[in-house]
Short mmCIF file of C-alpha atoms in Angstrom, two decimals:
data_model
loop_
_atom_site.label_atom_id
_atom_site.label_comp_id
_atom_site.label_asym_id
_atom_site.label_seq_id
_atom_site.Cartn_x
_atom_site.Cartn_y
_atom_site.Cartn_z
CA UNK L 1 -14.02 48.65 -40.30
CA UNK L 2 -15.55 44.98 -39.22
CA UNK L 3 -12.11 43.85 -40.29
CA UNK L 4 -10.06 45.71 -38.58
CA UNK L 5 -12.94 45.21 -35.21
CA UNK L 6 -12.15 41.39 -36.10
CA UNK L 7 -8.67 42.10 -35.82
CA UNK L 8 -8.43 43.55 -32.70
CA UNK L 9 -10.50 41.23 -30.80
CA UNK L 10 -7.96 38.70 -31.80
CA UNK L 11 -5.46 40.89 -31.12
CA UNK L 12 -6.56 41.34 -27.26
CA UNK L 13 -7.43 37.34 -27.12
CA UNK L 14 -4.23 36.55 -27.77
CA UNK L 15 -2.40 39.08 -25.59
CA UNK L 16 -4.59 37.26 -22.84
CA UNK L 17 -4.15 33.70 -23.87
CA UNK L 18 -0.15 33.38 -22.28
CA UNK L 19 -1.30 34.26 -18.93
CA UNK L 20 -4.08 32.87 -19.34
CA UNK L 21 -2.52 29.90 -20.44
CA UNK L 22 0.24 30.19 -17.67
CA UNK L 23 -2.27 30.86 -14.37
CA UNK L 24 -3.85 27.68 -15.41
CA UNK L 25 -0.84 25.30 -15.92
CA UNK L 26 1.60 24.72 -13.10
CA UNK L 27 5.81 23.58 -14.20
CA UNK L 28 7.40 20.94 -13.71
CA UNK L 29 10.13 20.87 -11.04
CA UNK L 30 12.56 18.31 -9.51
CA UNK L 31 13.45 18.18 -5.69
CA UNK L 32 15.45 16.61 -3.53
CA UNK L 33 14.60 15.78 0.02
CA UNK L 34 18.31 14.77 2.22
CA UNK L 35 17.05 13.17 5.81
CA UNK L 36 20.26 14.28 8.22
CA UNK L 37 18.07 13.55 11.40
CA UNK L 38 19.77 10.80 12.56
CA UNK L 39 15.51 8.94 12.74
CA UNK L 40 13.82 7.81 9.14
CA UNK L 41 11.55 10.02 7.82
CA UNK L 42 8.44 9.80 5.45
CA UNK L 43 7.93 11.94 3.01
CA UNK L 44 3.80 12.80 0.96
CA UNK L 45 2.09 13.79 -1.51
CA UNK L 46 -0.90 15.99 -0.70
CA UNK L 47 -3.16 15.98 -3.46
CA UNK L 48 -4.70 19.65 -3.73
CA UNK L 49 -8.14 17.97 -5.14
CA UNK L 50 -9.24 16.88 -1.38
CA UNK L 51 -5.55 17.27 0.65
CA UNK L 52 -5.76 13.39 0.60
CA UNK L 53 -2.00 12.12 1.49
CA UNK L 54 0.38 9.73 -1.40
CA UNK L 55 3.09 8.61 0.55
CA UNK L 56 6.09 8.99 -1.92
CA UNK L 57 8.91 8.10 0.52
CA UNK L 58 10.58 6.14 3.61
CA UNK L 59 14.61 7.53 3.64
CA UNK L 60 16.48 6.42 7.25
CA UNK L 61 19.25 8.53 8.09
CA UNK L 62 21.52 9.35 5.24
CA UNK L 63 18.97 7.66 2.35
CA UNK L 64 17.22 10.53 0.07
CA UNK L 65 14.62 10.94 -2.49
CA UNK L 66 14.63 12.35 -5.82
CA UNK L 67 10.89 13.71 -6.41
CA UNK L 68 9.37 14.98 -9.83
CA UNK L 69 6.00 17.44 -9.12
CA UNK L 70 5.17 20.49 -9.95
CA UNK L 71 5.07 24.17 -8.42
CA UNK L 72 2.44 25.04 -5.65
CA UNK L 73 2.55 21.63 -5.07
CA UNK L 74 2.41 20.10 -1.27
CA UNK L 75 4.20 18.16 0.94
CA UNK L 76 4.64 16.64 4.20
CA UNK L 77 7.83 15.58 5.58
CA UNK L 78 8.02 13.96 9.07
CA UNK L 79 9.30 11.11 11.28
CA UNK L 80 7.54 8.20 10.72
CA UNK L 81 5.92 7.99 14.15
CA UNK L 82 3.94 10.66 12.78
CA UNK L 83 3.09 8.87 9.61
CA UNK L 84 2.09 5.89 11.50
CA UNK L 85 -0.72 8.02 13.50
CA UNK L 86 1.29 10.00 16.14
CA UNK L 87 0.05 13.08 15.77
CA UNK L 88 1.87 15.36 18.55
CA UNK L 89 4.73 14.13 16.00
CA UNK L 90 6.47 17.18 14.72
CA UNK L 91 5.63 17.41 11.23
CA UNK L 92 6.94 20.29 7.94
CA UNK L 93 4.70 21.30 4.46
CA UNK L 94 7.52 22.63 1.84
CA UNK L 95 5.26 24.05 -1.57
CA UNK L 96 7.17 23.99 -5.01
CA UNK L 97 8.47 26.80 -6.01
CA UNK L 98 9.79 28.36 -9.45
CA UNK L 99 13.01 27.03 -8.87
CA UNK L 100 14.76 24.82 -10.96
CA UNK L 101 15.69 22.31 -8.22
CA UNK L 102 15.43 22.44 -4.59
CA UNK L 103 16.89 20.46 -2.08
CA UNK L 104 15.33 19.93 1.00
CA UNK L 105 18.25 19.05 3.85
CA UNK L 106 16.24 17.10 6.75
CA UNK L 107 18.38 17.85 10.12
CA UNK L 108 17.33 17.31 13.59
CA UNK L 109 14.58 17.46 14.82
CA UNK L 110 12.95 17.86 12.04
CA UNK L 111 14.09 21.16 11.51
CA UNK L 112 13.70 21.45 8.00
CA UNK L 113 16.56 23.59 5.71
CA UNK L 114 15.74 24.77 1.90
CA UNK L 115 18.88 24.86 -0.30
CA UNK L 116 18.03 26.61 -3.99
CA UNK L 117 19.91 26.35 -7.49
CA UNK L 118 19.74 29.24 -9.26
CA UNK L 119 22.35 28.90 -11.05
CA UNK L 120 21.21 25.20 -13.35
CA UNK L 121 19.25 25.99 -16.45
CA UNK L 122 17.49 23.32 -17.96
CA UNK L 123 18.74 21.67 -20.54
CA UNK L 124 15.56 22.24 -22.78
CA UNK L 125 16.36 26.19 -22.29
CA UNK L 126 12.48 25.62 -21.15
CA UNK L 127 12.81 29.60 -19.47
CA UNK L 128 14.03 31.01 -22.57
CA UNK L 129 11.40 29.24 -24.92
CA UNK L 130 8.77 30.53 -22.61
CA UNK L 131 10.54 33.71 -22.66
CA UNK L 132 9.81 33.91 -25.89
CA UNK L 133 6.15 33.05 -26.45
CA UNK L 134 5.11 35.46 -24.39
CA UNK L 135 6.57 37.99 -25.95
CA UNK L 136 5.80 37.03 -29.35
CA UNK L 137 2.41 39.38 -29.39
CA UNK L 138 4.79 42.29 -29.13
CA UNK L 139 6.99 41.06 -32.31
CA UNK L 140 3.39 40.99 -34.24
CA UNK L 141 2.39 43.68 -33.56
CA UNK L 142 5.52 45.54 -34.37
CA UNK L 143 5.02 43.81 -38.29
CA UNK L 144 1.95 45.24 -38.55
CA UNK L 145 3.32 49.28 -37.18
CA UNK L 146 5.57 48.34 -39.74
CA UNK L 147 2.90 47.34 -41.85
CA UNK L 148 0.82 50.29 -41.43
CA UNK L 149 3.91 52.84 -42.21
CA UNK L 150 3.93 50.94 -45.65
CA UNK L 151 1.11 53.24 -46.91
CA UNK L 152 1.05 51.03 -50.08
CA UNK L 153 -0.51 47.55 -48.35
CA UNK L 154 -4.08 47.14 -48.46
CA UNK L 155 -5.38 46.80 -44.79
CA UNK L 156 -7.09 43.25 -45.92
CA UNK L 157 -3.05 42.59 -46.08
CA UNK L 158 -2.22 43.81 -42.76
CA UNK L 159 -4.78 41.85 -41.27
CA UNK L 160 -3.89 38.07 -42.81
CA UNK L 161 -0.12 39.25 -42.07
CA UNK L 162 -1.56 39.94 -37.88
CA UNK L 163 -3.57 37.10 -37.87
CA UNK L 164 -1.05 35.16 -39.20
CA UNK L 165 1.21 35.95 -36.66
CA UNK L 166 -0.95 35.59 -33.67
CA UNK L 167 -2.26 32.46 -34.96
CA UNK L 168 0.97 30.61 -35.33
CA UNK L 169 2.70 31.49 -32.65
CA UNK L 170 -0.97 31.09 -30.05
CA UNK L 171 -1.03 27.20 -32.33
CA UNK L 172 2.51 26.79 -30.87
CA UNK L 173 2.26 28.24 -26.95
CA UNK L 174 -0.77 25.94 -26.42
CA UNK L 175 0.59 22.89 -27.86
CA UNK L 176 3.46 23.61 -24.94
CA UNK L 177 0.95 23.80 -22.12
CA UNK L 178 -0.79 21.17 -23.60
CA UNK L 179 2.23 18.73 -22.98
CA UNK L 180 2.59 20.25 -19.80
CA UNK L 181 -1.03 19.49 -18.43
CA UNK L 182 -0.36 16.20 -19.52
CA UNK L 183 2.61 15.73 -17.13
CA UNK L 184 1.03 16.56 -14.91
CA UNK L 185 -2.07 14.35 -15.03
CA UNK L 186 0.71 11.72 -15.87
CA UNK L 187 2.30 12.29 -13.18
CA UNK L 188 -1.00 11.86 -10.47
CA UNK L 189 -0.83 8.92 -12.44
CA UNK L 190 2.23 8.00 -11.13
CA UNK L 191 2.24 8.75 -7.70
CA UNK L 192 -1.23 7.91 -7.28
CA UNK L 193 0.39 4.26 -8.26
CA UNK L 194 3.35 4.17 -5.75
CA UNK L 195 0.51 4.88 -3.27
CA UNK L 196 -1.24 1.42 -4.20
CA UNK L 197 -0.08 -0.82 -2.21
CA UNK L 198 0.50 1.25 0.93
CA UNK L 199 -3.06 2.61 0.91
CA UNK L 200 -3.88 -0.70 0.33
CA UNK L 201 -2.56 -2.39 3.46
CA UNK L 202 -3.60 0.02 5.96
CA UNK L 203 -6.09 -2.19 7.69
CA UNK L 204 -7.45 0.21 9.43
CA UNK L 205 -8.28 2.55 6.71
CA UNK L 206 -12.47 3.71 6.15
CA UNK L 207 -13.96 4.90 3.78
CA UNK L 208 -13.83 7.52 2.15
CA UNK L 209 -15.92 11.39 3.99
CA UNK L 210 -18.93 11.37 1.93
CA UNK L 211 -18.74 15.29 -0.33
CA UNK L 212 -22.44 15.05 0.18
CA UNK L 213 -24.78 12.35 1.36
CA UNK L 214 -28.79 11.72 -0.38
CA UNK L 215 -31.31 10.26 -0.36
CA UNK L 216 -32.32 7.42 -3.00
CA UNK L 217 -35.74 6.88 -2.67
CA UNK L 218 -36.73 3.21 -5.30
CA UNK L 219 -40.52 2.02 -4.47
CA UNK L 220 -41.47 3.39 -1.32
CA UNK L 221 -37.70 2.36 0.10
CA UNK L 222 -35.18 4.52 1.68
CA UNK L 223 -31.87 4.41 0.66
CA UNK L 224 -29.08 6.58 1.93
CA UNK L 225 -26.36 7.44 -0.50
CA UNK L 226 -22.38 8.18 0.31
CA UNK L 227 -21.53 11.39 -3.25
CA UNK L 228 -17.58 10.69 -2.79
CA UNK L 229 -16.81 11.48 -5.80
CA UNK L 230 -18.37 14.03 -8.29
CA UNK L 231 -17.62 15.46 -11.94
CA UNK L 232 -19.49 16.58 -15.52
CA UNK L 233 -18.15 13.01 -16.51
CA UNK L 234 -16.97 10.49 -13.67
CA UNK L 235 -18.80 9.10 -10.48
CA UNK L 236 -18.41 7.65 -7.53
CA UNK L 237 -21.38 6.57 -4.83
CA UNK L 238 -21.94 3.95 -2.04
CA UNK L 239 -24.76 3.38 -1.38
CA UNK L 240 -26.20 1.16 2.31
CA UNK L 241 -28.30 -1.64 2.14
CA UNK L 242 -28.26 -1.99 -1.72
CA UNK L 243 -28.80 -5.77 -1.86
CA UNK L 244 -29.99 -7.63 0.13
CA UNK L 245 -29.01 -10.70 2.63
CA UNK L 246 -32.06 -13.66 0.21
CA UNK L 247 -31.42 -11.05 -3.10
CA UNK L 248 -27.95 -12.12 -2.11
CA UNK L 249 -27.18 -15.37 -0.90
CA UNK L 250 -29.79 -16.00 -4.70
CA UNK L 251 -27.32 -14.90 -6.64
CA UNK L 252 -24.39 -17.07 -4.46
CA UNK L 253 -27.08 -20.39 -4.98
CA UNK L 254 -27.36 -19.70 -8.90
CA UNK L 255 -23.52 -19.15 -9.33
CA UNK L 256 -21.56 -21.33 -7.82
CA UNK L 257 -22.40 -24.59 -10.30
CA UNK L 258 -20.58 -21.89 -13.02
CA UNK L 259 -17.75 -20.60 -11.58
CA UNK L 260 -15.19 -20.32 -13.63
CA UNK L 261 -11.53 -18.21 -13.51
CA UNK L 262 -12.27 -14.81 -14.11
CA UNK L 263 -9.95 -13.31 -17.33
CA UNK L 264 -9.63 -9.93 -18.96
CA UNK L 265 -9.79 -8.03 -21.96
CA UNK L 266 -6.63 -9.45 -24.19
CA UNK L 267 -6.25 -5.86 -26.03
CA UNK L 268 -6.94 -8.11 -29.28
CA UNK L 269 -10.96 -7.44 -29.17
CA UNK L 270 -10.92 -11.48 -26.84
CA UNK L 271 -10.32 -11.99 -23.16
CA UNK L 272 -7.20 -13.94 -21.62
CA UNK L 273 -6.36 -15.27 -18.15
CA UNK L 274 -3.93 -12.80 -16.05
CA UNK L 275 -2.09 -12.56 -12.95
CA UNK L 276 -3.33 -9.06 -12.74
CA UNK L 277 -6.54 -10.55 -11.86
CA UNK L 278 -7.00 -13.88 -9.55
CA UNK L 279 -10.75 -13.93 -9.04
CA UNK L 280 -13.65 -17.08 -9.21
CA UNK L 281 -16.96 -15.62 -11.71
CA UNK L 282 -20.16 -16.81 -12.65
CA UNK L 283 -22.73 -14.89 -15.27
CA UNK L 284 -26.08 -14.88 -14.71
CA UNK L 285 -28.81 -14.31 -16.60
CA UNK L 286 -31.87 -13.13 -16.11
CA UNK L 287 -35.13 -14.58 -16.71
CA UNK L 288 -37.19 -11.30 -16.85
CA UNK L 289 -40.29 -13.68 -17.63
CA UNK L 290 -39.83 -14.42 -14.19
CA UNK L 291 -39.93 -10.61 -12.62
CA UNK L 292 -43.78 -9.87 -12.33
CA UNK L 293 -43.33 -12.77 -9.14
CA UNK L 294 -40.44 -10.87 -7.30
CA UNK L 295 -37.43 -12.78 -8.75
CA UNK L 296 -34.37 -11.19 -6.92
CA UNK L 297 -31.79 -11.10 -9.84
CA UNK L 298 -34.35 -9.31 -11.80
CA UNK L 299 -35.36 -7.08 -8.84
CA UNK L 300 -31.53 -6.09 -8.22
CA UNK L 301 -30.80 -6.03 -12.04
CA UNK L 302 -34.07 -3.22 -12.38
CA UNK L 303 -33.15 -1.86 -9.54
CA UNK L 304 -29.16 -1.32 -10.09
CA UNK L 305 -30.40 0.09 -13.90
CA UNK L 306 -33.12 2.62 -12.31
CA UNK L 307 -30.11 4.12 -9.87
CA UNK L 308 -27.42 4.04 -12.84
CA UNK L 309 -30.43 5.86 -14.92
CA UNK L 310 -31.51 8.73 -11.91
CA UNK L 311 -28.00 9.32 -11.22
CA UNK L 312 -25.73 9.28 -14.57
CA UNK L 313 -28.28 11.14 -16.75
CA UNK L 314 -29.39 8.34 -18.48
CA UNK L 315 -31.43 6.34 -20.18
CA UNK L 316 -29.99 2.92 -20.72
CA UNK L 317 -32.33 -0.07 -21.07
CA UNK L 318 -32.07 -3.57 -19.67
CA UNK L 319 -32.49 -5.91 -23.45
CA UNK L 320 -29.39 -6.37 -23.89
CA UNK L 321 -27.16 -6.07 -21.17
CA UNK L 322 -24.29 -8.06 -19.57
CA UNK L 323 -24.91 -10.34 -17.77
CA UNK L 324 -24.86 -9.94 -13.49
CA UNK L 325 -21.50 -11.03 -13.04
CA UNK L 326 -20.51 -13.54 -9.56
CA UNK L 327 -16.87 -12.69 -8.95
CA UNK L 328 -15.45 -14.86 -5.25
CA UNK L 329 -11.94 -13.75 -3.55
CA UNK L 330 -10.80 -16.08 -1.37
CA UNK L 331 -8.17 -15.63 1.49
CA UNK L 332 -4.70 -17.29 2.50
CA UNK L 333 -2.83 -15.20 4.81
CA UNK L 334 -1.29 -12.32 5.50
CA UNK L 335 1.64 -14.05 4.05
CA UNK L 336 0.44 -14.87 0.72
CA UNK L 337 2.81 -14.01 -1.30
CA UNK L 338 -0.15 -13.82 -4.34
CA UNK L 339 -3.04 -12.53 -2.90
CA UNK L 340 -6.49 -12.64 -4.82
CA UNK L 341 -7.20 -9.17 -6.30
CA UNK L 342 -7.70 -7.03 -8.60
CA UNK L 343 -4.58 -4.69 -10.39
CA UNK L 344 -5.35 -1.37 -10.89
CA UNK L 345 -6.78 -1.01 -14.11
CA UNK L 346 -10.20 0.80 -15.31
CA UNK L 347 -13.28 -0.80 -16.27
CA UNK L 348 -14.79 0.76 -20.32
CA UNK L 349 -12.90 3.68 -21.80
CA UNK L 350 -11.27 6.25 -19.12
CA UNK L 351 -9.39 7.99 -22.24
CA UNK L 352 -11.58 11.45 -22.82
CA UNK L 353 -11.84 10.10 -25.92
CA UNK L 354 -15.62 11.08 -27.75
CA UNK L 355 -17.29 6.97 -26.60
CA UNK L 356 -17.62 4.29 -28.38
CA UNK L 357 -21.72 2.80 -29.31
CA UNK L 358 -21.65 -0.24 -27.77
CA UNK L 359 -19.24 0.66 -24.77
CA UNK L 360 -19.71 0.27 -20.96
CA UNK L 361 -19.65 4.27 -19.11
CA UNK L 362 -21.00 2.53 -15.74
CA UNK L 363 -20.25 -0.24 -12.80
CA UNK L 364 -21.92 -1.24 -10.14
CA UNK L 365 -20.39 -3.40 -7.42
CA UNK L 366 -22.23 -5.29 -4.97
CA UNK L 367 -20.84 -5.89 -1.94
CA UNK L 368 -22.10 -9.98 -0.81
CA UNK L 369 -20.01 -11.03 1.97
CA UNK L 370 -16.42 -8.94 3.15
CA UNK L 371 -13.23 -10.22 4.16
CA UNK L 372 -11.40 -10.33 7.66
CA UNK L 373 -8.79 -8.85 6.18
CA UNK L 374 -8.14 -6.61 2.77
CA UNK L 375 -11.20 -6.96 -0.18
CA UNK L 376 -11.41 -2.79 -0.65
CA UNK L 377 -12.23 -1.08 -3.87
CA UNK L 378 -9.46 1.40 -4.37
CA UNK L 379 -10.02 4.61 -7.15
CA UNK L 380 -5.63 5.92 -6.80
CA UNK L 381 -6.54 8.96 -9.08
CA UNK L 382 -9.30 9.99 -8.00
CA UNK L 383 -8.47 9.12 -4.15
CA UNK L 384 -11.00 7.40 -3.25
CA UNK L 385 -10.95 4.67 -0.74
CA UNK L 386 -14.21 2.19 -0.29
CA UNK L 387 -14.13 -0.44 1.75
CA UNK L 388 -16.95 -3.07 1.48
CA UNK L 389 -19.67 -3.16 3.80
CA UNK L 390 -22.07 -6.01 3.43
CA UNK L 391 -25.07 -5.04 1.39
CA UNK L 392 -23.67 -2.00 0.21
CA UNK L 393 -22.89 -0.96 -3.21
CA UNK L 394 -20.40 1.02 -5.42
CA UNK L 395 -21.76 2.95 -8.43
CA UNK L 396 -18.67 4.70 -10.89
CA UNK L 397 -19.39 6.26 -13.58
CA UNK L 398 -17.69 7.03 -16.79
CA UNK L 399 -19.55 8.87 -19.85
CA UNK L 400 -20.29 12.88 -19.19
CA UNK L 401 -24.30 12.16 -20.93
CA UNK L 402 -24.29 15.59 -22.14
CA UNK L 403 -20.97 15.19 -24.41
CA UNK L 404 -20.83 11.65 -25.01
CA UNK L 405 -16.99 12.45 -23.68
CA UNK L 406 -15.39 9.59 -22.06
CA UNK L 407 -13.75 11.32 -18.78
CA UNK L 408 -9.91 10.45 -18.56
CA UNK L 409 -9.06 7.75 -15.18
CA UNK L 410 -10.77 9.14 -12.87
CA UNK L 411 -12.42 6.03 -12.02
CA UNK L 412 -9.06 3.61 -12.80
CA UNK L 413 -9.55 1.41 -9.44
CA UNK L 414 -8.17 -2.26 -8.06
CA UNK L 415 -9.69 -4.58 -5.78
CA UNK L 416 -7.09 -4.76 -3.14
CA UNK L 417 -6.20 -8.08 -2.07
CA UNK L 418 -8.04 -10.60 -0.41
CA UNK L 419 -5.50 -11.95 3.01
CA UNK L 420 -7.61 -13.62 5.29
CA UNK L 421 -11.16 -14.96 4.99
CA UNK L 422 -14.04 -14.50 1.74
CA UNK L 423 -15.17 -12.03 -0.54
CA UNK L 424 -18.59 -12.50 -2.46
CA UNK L 425 -19.73 -9.68 -4.71
CA UNK L 426 -21.81 -9.47 -7.69
CA UNK L 427 -21.41 -6.69 -10.52
CA UNK L 428 -23.17 -5.16 -13.20
CA UNK L 429 -21.60 -3.52 -15.63
CA UNK L 430 -23.99 -1.51 -18.24
CA UNK L 431 -23.29 -0.51 -22.08
CA UNK L 432 -24.95 2.10 -23.79
CA UNK L 433 -26.00 1.63 -27.61
CA UNK L 434 -27.18 -1.93 -27.06
CA UNK L 435 -29.97 -3.41 -27.27
CA UNK L 436 -32.56 -6.53 -28.29
CA UNK L 437 -31.81 -6.82 -31.03
CA UNK L 438 -27.45 -5.43 -30.54
CA UNK L 439 -26.70 -7.19 -27.38
CA UNK L 440 -23.38 -6.90 -24.94
CA UNK L 441 -22.38 -10.38 -26.56
CA UNK L 442 -22.86 -8.80 -30.40
CA UNK L 443 -19.70 -6.62 -29.46
CA UNK L 444 -15.89 -8.00 -29.02
CA UNK L 445 -13.79 -5.94 -26.07
CA UNK L 446 -12.74 -3.56 -28.30
CA UNK L 447 -16.43 -2.43 -28.60
CA UNK L 448 -16.34 -2.93 -32.50
CA UNK L 449 -19.32 -5.33 -33.19
CA UNK L 450 -19.05 -9.12 -34.68
CA UNK L 451 -20.31 -8.67 -38.00
CA UNK L 452 -18.09 -5.21 -39.50
CA UNK L 453 -15.55 -8.18 -39.61
CA UNK L 454 -18.02 -9.39 -41.90
#
């Protein structure tokens, strides 16, 4: 009897599975925007998470834009004047439908005519395959019914066959739906990449609107915290008045004789110079014996670890952590073809995989000097933009402390080009799994301890 109850429960779950997976998974679709309006128009994707608009193209009259998207995603088509801030200009919203190929024709006056092509079938036979998979439970049920009519078959055999049928087909469906989720995530990343230069180039863009504002009290001092992004595995916060002018000056004085060209990980456990990161930096060690005397560097490092542990739910200790890094970017004018910048990257793991002991889990970026133009920190996949403010700090974490699984790309960020003025920041990368006996530099840039080479 227990086997049959299990069979019924399993079958019920399998029957519901295709509908549940279909409900949470959007379908990839392609559409084309043909501009016949007589003016340039802007095509923008609307991020479903926060409503942030990301430009994907600006075709002139007679041109077209091909876009890969998903069912139910929303796009805005508007005149170039509207995209530059003219709120009175007409704009049209379009939501991607279930049709395989969709063509939008933009006419004079921004009238959008929709032309659907229903007769084109996907080359992969995807629609037919989905129909077959949604119906797989009925096939399994029919097999079980036929087996029941054969009275010489024991119930255990029928149960085993039904379970095998449901398991095999459900597994295939889950794999396909997982592939679609990965495809959608990749599309989001690609859209964010395309929008990177648009976002960084906007001199009027301000800090993203916070989803919450909190107060953090540390040793009797209240600091305002703007929560810009918050998920179990990733957080992005901006803290006002986190570092003082005196502390910044102390860091700058210590760094001045030590500055050298910044490097990036080379993927082989070491580091290298790269055009993706144009900056000067110097690592600063803390003399903890001076903390009681009010040493500025020690005070800053203690403060930022106190905040990180409280905000992210970590239990990091300061011993064995990376040096505080003083980093400087210099602007050489608006026409500089290769300005100082840091291209999109992750500071630690951001692949959604289990955490590697000794790796980075959080970052604090403290803004000491801000440039006249440029220099923002842009979290392209999270739709978060942090315009540097003197004395403020940007904190972001990238590890779920409950599951010990890293986040999947929301903290990917860039240092926008510095065009005019100087950007000076102090950065602390924070790790879990390091201590006095296993300091950060006992690991290579792939988070493998050097002693494991021996």
